[in-house]
Short mmCIF file of C-alpha atoms in Angstrom, two decimals:
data_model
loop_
_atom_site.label_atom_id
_atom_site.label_comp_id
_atom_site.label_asym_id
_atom_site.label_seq_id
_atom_site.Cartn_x
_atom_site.Cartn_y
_atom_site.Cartn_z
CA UNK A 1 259.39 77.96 72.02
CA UNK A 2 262.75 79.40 70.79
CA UNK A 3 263.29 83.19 70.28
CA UNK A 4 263.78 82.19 66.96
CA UNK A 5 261.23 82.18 64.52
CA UNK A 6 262.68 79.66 61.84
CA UNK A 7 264.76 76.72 61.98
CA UNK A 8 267.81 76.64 59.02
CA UNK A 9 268.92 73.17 58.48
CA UNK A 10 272.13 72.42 55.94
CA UNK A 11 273.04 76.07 55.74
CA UNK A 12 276.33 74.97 54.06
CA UNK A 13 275.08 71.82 51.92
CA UNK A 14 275.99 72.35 47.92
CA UNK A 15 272.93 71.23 46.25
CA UNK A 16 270.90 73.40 44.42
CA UNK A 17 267.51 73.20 46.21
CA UNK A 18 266.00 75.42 48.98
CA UNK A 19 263.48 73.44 50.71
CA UNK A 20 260.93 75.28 52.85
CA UNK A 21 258.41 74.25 55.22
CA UNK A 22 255.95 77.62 55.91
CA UNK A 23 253.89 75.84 57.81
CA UNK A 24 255.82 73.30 59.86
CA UNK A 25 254.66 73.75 63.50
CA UNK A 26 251.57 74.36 65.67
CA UNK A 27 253.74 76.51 68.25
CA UNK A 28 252.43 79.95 69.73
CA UNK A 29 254.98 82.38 71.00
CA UNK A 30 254.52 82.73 74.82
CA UNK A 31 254.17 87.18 74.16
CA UNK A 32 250.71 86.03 71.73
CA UNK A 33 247.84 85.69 74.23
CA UNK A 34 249.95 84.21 76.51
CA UNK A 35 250.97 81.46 74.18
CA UNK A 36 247.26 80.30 73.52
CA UNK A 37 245.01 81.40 70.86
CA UNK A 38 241.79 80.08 72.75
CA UNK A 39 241.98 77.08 70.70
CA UNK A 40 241.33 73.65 72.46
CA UNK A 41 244.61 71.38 71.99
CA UNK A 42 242.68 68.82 69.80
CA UNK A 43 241.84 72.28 67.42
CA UNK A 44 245.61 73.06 67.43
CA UNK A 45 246.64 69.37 65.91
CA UNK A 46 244.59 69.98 63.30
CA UNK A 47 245.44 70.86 59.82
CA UNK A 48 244.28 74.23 60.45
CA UNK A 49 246.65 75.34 62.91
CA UNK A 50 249.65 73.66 60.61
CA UNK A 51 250.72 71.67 57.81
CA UNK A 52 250.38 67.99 59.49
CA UNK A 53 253.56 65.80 58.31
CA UNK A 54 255.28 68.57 56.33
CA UNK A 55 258.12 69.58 58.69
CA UNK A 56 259.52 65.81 58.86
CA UNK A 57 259.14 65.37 55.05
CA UNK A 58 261.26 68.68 54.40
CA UNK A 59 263.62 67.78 57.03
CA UNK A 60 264.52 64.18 55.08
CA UNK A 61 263.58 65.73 51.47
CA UNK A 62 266.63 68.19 51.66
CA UNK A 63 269.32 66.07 53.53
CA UNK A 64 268.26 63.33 50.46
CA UNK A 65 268.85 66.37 48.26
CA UNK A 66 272.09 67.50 50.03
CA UNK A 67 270.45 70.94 50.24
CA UNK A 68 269.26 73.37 53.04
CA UNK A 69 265.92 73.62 53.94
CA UNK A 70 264.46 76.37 56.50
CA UNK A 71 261.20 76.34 58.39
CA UNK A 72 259.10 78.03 60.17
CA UNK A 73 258.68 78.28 64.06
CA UNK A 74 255.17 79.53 64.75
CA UNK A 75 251.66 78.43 63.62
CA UNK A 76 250.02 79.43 61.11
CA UNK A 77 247.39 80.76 62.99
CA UNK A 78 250.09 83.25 64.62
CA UNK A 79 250.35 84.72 61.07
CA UNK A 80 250.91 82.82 57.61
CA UNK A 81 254.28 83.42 55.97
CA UNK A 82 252.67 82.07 53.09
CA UNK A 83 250.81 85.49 52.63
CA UNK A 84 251.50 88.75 51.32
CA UNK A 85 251.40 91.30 54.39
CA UNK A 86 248.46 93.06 52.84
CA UNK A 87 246.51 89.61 52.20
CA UNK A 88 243.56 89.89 54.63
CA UNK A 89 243.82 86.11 55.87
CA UNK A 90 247.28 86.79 56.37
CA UNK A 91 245.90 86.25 60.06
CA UNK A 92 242.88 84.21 60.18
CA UNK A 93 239.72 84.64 62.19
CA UNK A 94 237.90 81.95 61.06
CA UNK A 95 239.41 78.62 59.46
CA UNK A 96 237.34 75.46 58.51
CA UNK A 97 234.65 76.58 60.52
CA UNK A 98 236.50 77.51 63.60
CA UNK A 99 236.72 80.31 65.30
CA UNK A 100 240.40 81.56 66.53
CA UNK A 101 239.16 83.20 69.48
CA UNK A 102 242.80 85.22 70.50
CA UNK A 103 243.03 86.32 66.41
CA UNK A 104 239.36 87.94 66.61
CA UNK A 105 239.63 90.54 68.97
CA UNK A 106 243.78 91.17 68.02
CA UNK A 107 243.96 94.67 67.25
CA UNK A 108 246.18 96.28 64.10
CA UNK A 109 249.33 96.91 66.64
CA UNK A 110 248.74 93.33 67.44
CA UNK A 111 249.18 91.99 64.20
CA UNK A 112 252.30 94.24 63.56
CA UNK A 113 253.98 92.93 66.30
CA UNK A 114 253.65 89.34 64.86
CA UNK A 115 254.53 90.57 61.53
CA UNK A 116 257.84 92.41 63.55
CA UNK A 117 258.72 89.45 65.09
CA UNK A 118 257.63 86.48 63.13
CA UNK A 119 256.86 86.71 59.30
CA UNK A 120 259.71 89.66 58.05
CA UNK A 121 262.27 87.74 60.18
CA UNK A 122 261.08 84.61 58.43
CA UNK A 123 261.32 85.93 55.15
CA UNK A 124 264.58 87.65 55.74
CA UNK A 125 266.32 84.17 56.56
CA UNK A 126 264.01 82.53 53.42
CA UNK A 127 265.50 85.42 50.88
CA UNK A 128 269.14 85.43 52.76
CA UNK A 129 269.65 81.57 52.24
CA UNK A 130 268.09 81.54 48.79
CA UNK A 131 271.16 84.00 47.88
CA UNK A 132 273.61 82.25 49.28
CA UNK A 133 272.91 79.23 46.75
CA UNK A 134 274.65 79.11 43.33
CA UNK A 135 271.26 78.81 40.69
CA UNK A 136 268.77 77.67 43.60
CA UNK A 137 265.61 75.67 42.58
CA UNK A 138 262.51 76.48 45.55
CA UNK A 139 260.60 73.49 46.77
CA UNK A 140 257.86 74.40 48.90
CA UNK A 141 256.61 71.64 51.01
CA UNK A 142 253.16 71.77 52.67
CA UNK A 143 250.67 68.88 53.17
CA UNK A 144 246.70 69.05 53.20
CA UNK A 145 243.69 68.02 55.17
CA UNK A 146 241.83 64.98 53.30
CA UNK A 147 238.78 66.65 53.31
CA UNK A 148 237.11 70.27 54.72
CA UNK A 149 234.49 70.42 56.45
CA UNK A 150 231.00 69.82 54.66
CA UNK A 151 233.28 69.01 51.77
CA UNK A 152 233.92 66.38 49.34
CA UNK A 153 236.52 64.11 49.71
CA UNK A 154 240.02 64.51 48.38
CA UNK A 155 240.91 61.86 46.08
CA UNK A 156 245.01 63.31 45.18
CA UNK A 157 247.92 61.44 46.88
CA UNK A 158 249.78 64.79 46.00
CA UNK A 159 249.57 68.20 44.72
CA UNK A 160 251.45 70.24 42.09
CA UNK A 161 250.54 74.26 42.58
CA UNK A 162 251.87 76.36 40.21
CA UNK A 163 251.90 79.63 38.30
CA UNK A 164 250.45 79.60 34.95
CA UNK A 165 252.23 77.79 31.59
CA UNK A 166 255.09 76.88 33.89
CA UNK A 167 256.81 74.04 32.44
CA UNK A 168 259.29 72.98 35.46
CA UNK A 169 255.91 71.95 37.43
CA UNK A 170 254.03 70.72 34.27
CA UNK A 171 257.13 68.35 34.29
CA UNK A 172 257.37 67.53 37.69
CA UNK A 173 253.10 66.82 37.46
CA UNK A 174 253.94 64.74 34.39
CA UNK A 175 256.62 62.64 36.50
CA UNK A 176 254.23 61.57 39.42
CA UNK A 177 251.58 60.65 37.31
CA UNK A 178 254.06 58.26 35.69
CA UNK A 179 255.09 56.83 38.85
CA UNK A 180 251.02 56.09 39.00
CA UNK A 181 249.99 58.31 41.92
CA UNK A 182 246.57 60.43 41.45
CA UNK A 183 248.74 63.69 41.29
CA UNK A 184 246.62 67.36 41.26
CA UNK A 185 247.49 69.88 38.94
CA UNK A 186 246.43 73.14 40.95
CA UNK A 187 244.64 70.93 43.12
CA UNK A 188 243.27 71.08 45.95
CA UNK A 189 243.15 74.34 45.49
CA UNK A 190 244.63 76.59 42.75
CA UNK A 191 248.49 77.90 42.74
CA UNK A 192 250.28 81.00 43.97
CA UNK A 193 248.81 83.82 45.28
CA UNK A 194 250.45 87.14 44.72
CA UNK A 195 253.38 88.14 47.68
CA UNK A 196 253.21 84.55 49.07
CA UNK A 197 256.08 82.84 49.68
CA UNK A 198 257.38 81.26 46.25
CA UNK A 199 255.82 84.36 44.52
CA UNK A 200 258.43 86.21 47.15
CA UNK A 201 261.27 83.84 46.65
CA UNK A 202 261.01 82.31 43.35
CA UNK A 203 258.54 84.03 40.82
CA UNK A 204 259.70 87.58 41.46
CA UNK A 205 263.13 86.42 41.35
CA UNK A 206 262.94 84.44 38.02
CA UNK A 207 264.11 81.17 40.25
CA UNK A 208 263.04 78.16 38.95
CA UNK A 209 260.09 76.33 41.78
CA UNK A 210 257.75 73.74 42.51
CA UNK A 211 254.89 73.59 45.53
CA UNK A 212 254.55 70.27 46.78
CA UNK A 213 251.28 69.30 48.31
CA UNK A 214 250.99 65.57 50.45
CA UNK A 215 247.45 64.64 51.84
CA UNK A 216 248.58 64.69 55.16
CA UNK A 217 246.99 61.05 56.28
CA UNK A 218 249.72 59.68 54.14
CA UNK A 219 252.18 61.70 55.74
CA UNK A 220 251.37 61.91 59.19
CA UNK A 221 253.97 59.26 60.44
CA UNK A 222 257.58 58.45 60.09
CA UNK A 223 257.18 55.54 58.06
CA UNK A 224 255.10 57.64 55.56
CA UNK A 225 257.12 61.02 55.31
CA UNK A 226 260.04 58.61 54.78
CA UNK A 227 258.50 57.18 52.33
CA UNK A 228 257.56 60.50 50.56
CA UNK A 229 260.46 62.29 50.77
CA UNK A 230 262.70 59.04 49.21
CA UNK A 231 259.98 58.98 46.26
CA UNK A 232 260.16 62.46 46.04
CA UNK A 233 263.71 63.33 46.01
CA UNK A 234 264.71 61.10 43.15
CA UNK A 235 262.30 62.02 41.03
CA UNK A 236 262.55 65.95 41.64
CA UNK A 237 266.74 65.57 40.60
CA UNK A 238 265.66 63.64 37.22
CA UNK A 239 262.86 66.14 36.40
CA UNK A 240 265.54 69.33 37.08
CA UNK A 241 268.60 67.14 35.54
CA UNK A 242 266.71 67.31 32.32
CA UNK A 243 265.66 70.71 32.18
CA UNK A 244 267.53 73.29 30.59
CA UNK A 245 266.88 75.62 33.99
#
């Protein structure tokens, strides 16, 4: 993989929107175990190892929004940037019932280093673009798996997480049920968790945000994360065009 740990894309586009992708690749850095967490290669294309679909869909979501987007260059198994650094699954051992075998025995120095070299340099970019943008609006794009393991099925087409009584999200929840899809309101799971990444870059801030959540099966080709990302990027100007934010 590249040195760097993010990808910018539309640095200098004028639209309002920062889209980010936390999750948007499998990759381990080469100075982690080698570049293999222990994992079997079947284990790293799962959703546990990244956000299946979500990289493509921010990639055509922000050029259809004329806005930059940046993602992220290592796996979330590396370390999540959608943590706080003090979260304890900030570097998981165990996820969906399998064991990471390089991130069980990775001492505190070892975690540092990824934090070093991967998540504050991540962050840094995140909060340096974010500035750079007149008013900016965070989208946070992620997809999930359509059902854990031992689980129940997931019925939603998409997600909506949010913080609580926000109305921008109520708004943009109230706009996809309209357009008829079985939309989740803090579902699959519930919304932000304090010193994640749109409680970094958007709740702290005051900067207005949605979290976007696509069952990755309908996402997990071209023809599908086009066909997200051109539903979702009209809808997501009307909803902010007629809010006073």
């Amino acid at each position: 993989m590249t040195d760097e740990p993010y990808e910018v894309i539309g640095a200098d586009r004028p639209g309002r929107w920062l889209v980010a992708c936390d999750h948007a690749t499998n990759l381990v850095p080469d100075w982690v175990n080698g570049g293999d967490l222990g994992l079997p290669p079947e284990d790293m294309e799962r959703h546990i190892a990244y956000d299946i679909g979500a990289a493509s869909v921010t990639r055509k979501l922000a050029a259809l929004l004329d806005s930059p987007a940046i993602l992220s260059r290592f796996s979330r198994l590396v370390c999540d940037p959608n943590r706080g650094e003090d979260d304890p699954t900030i570097m998981m051992r165990l996820y969906d019932g399998t064991i990471i075998p390089a991130n069980k025995t990775a001492n505190a120095a070892e975690v540092e280093e990824r934090l070093r070299r991967l998540y504050r340099p991540y962050h840094a970019a995140y909060a340096d673009l974010a500035n750079k943008i007149a008013g900016p609006v965070i989208c946070a794009v992620h997809s999930f798996t359509p059902r854990l393991r031992g689980r129940h099925p997931r019925p939603w087409e998409v997600g909506i997480l949010h913080a609580t009584d926000d109305p921008f999200s109520t708004a943009i929840i109230d706009a996809c049920r309209a357009q008829g899809w079985c939309t989740g309101d803090n579902e699959p799971y519930a919304g932000h968790l304090p010193g994640d990444a749109v409680d970094r870059h958007a709740l702290q801030p005051g900067r207005p945000n949605v979290l976007i959540e696509l069952r990755h099966d309908l996402i997990a080709d071209d023809a599908g994360q086009t066909l997200w990302a051109n539903r979702l990027a009209p809808l997501l100007s009307r909803v902010l065009e007629q809010s006073s934010l």
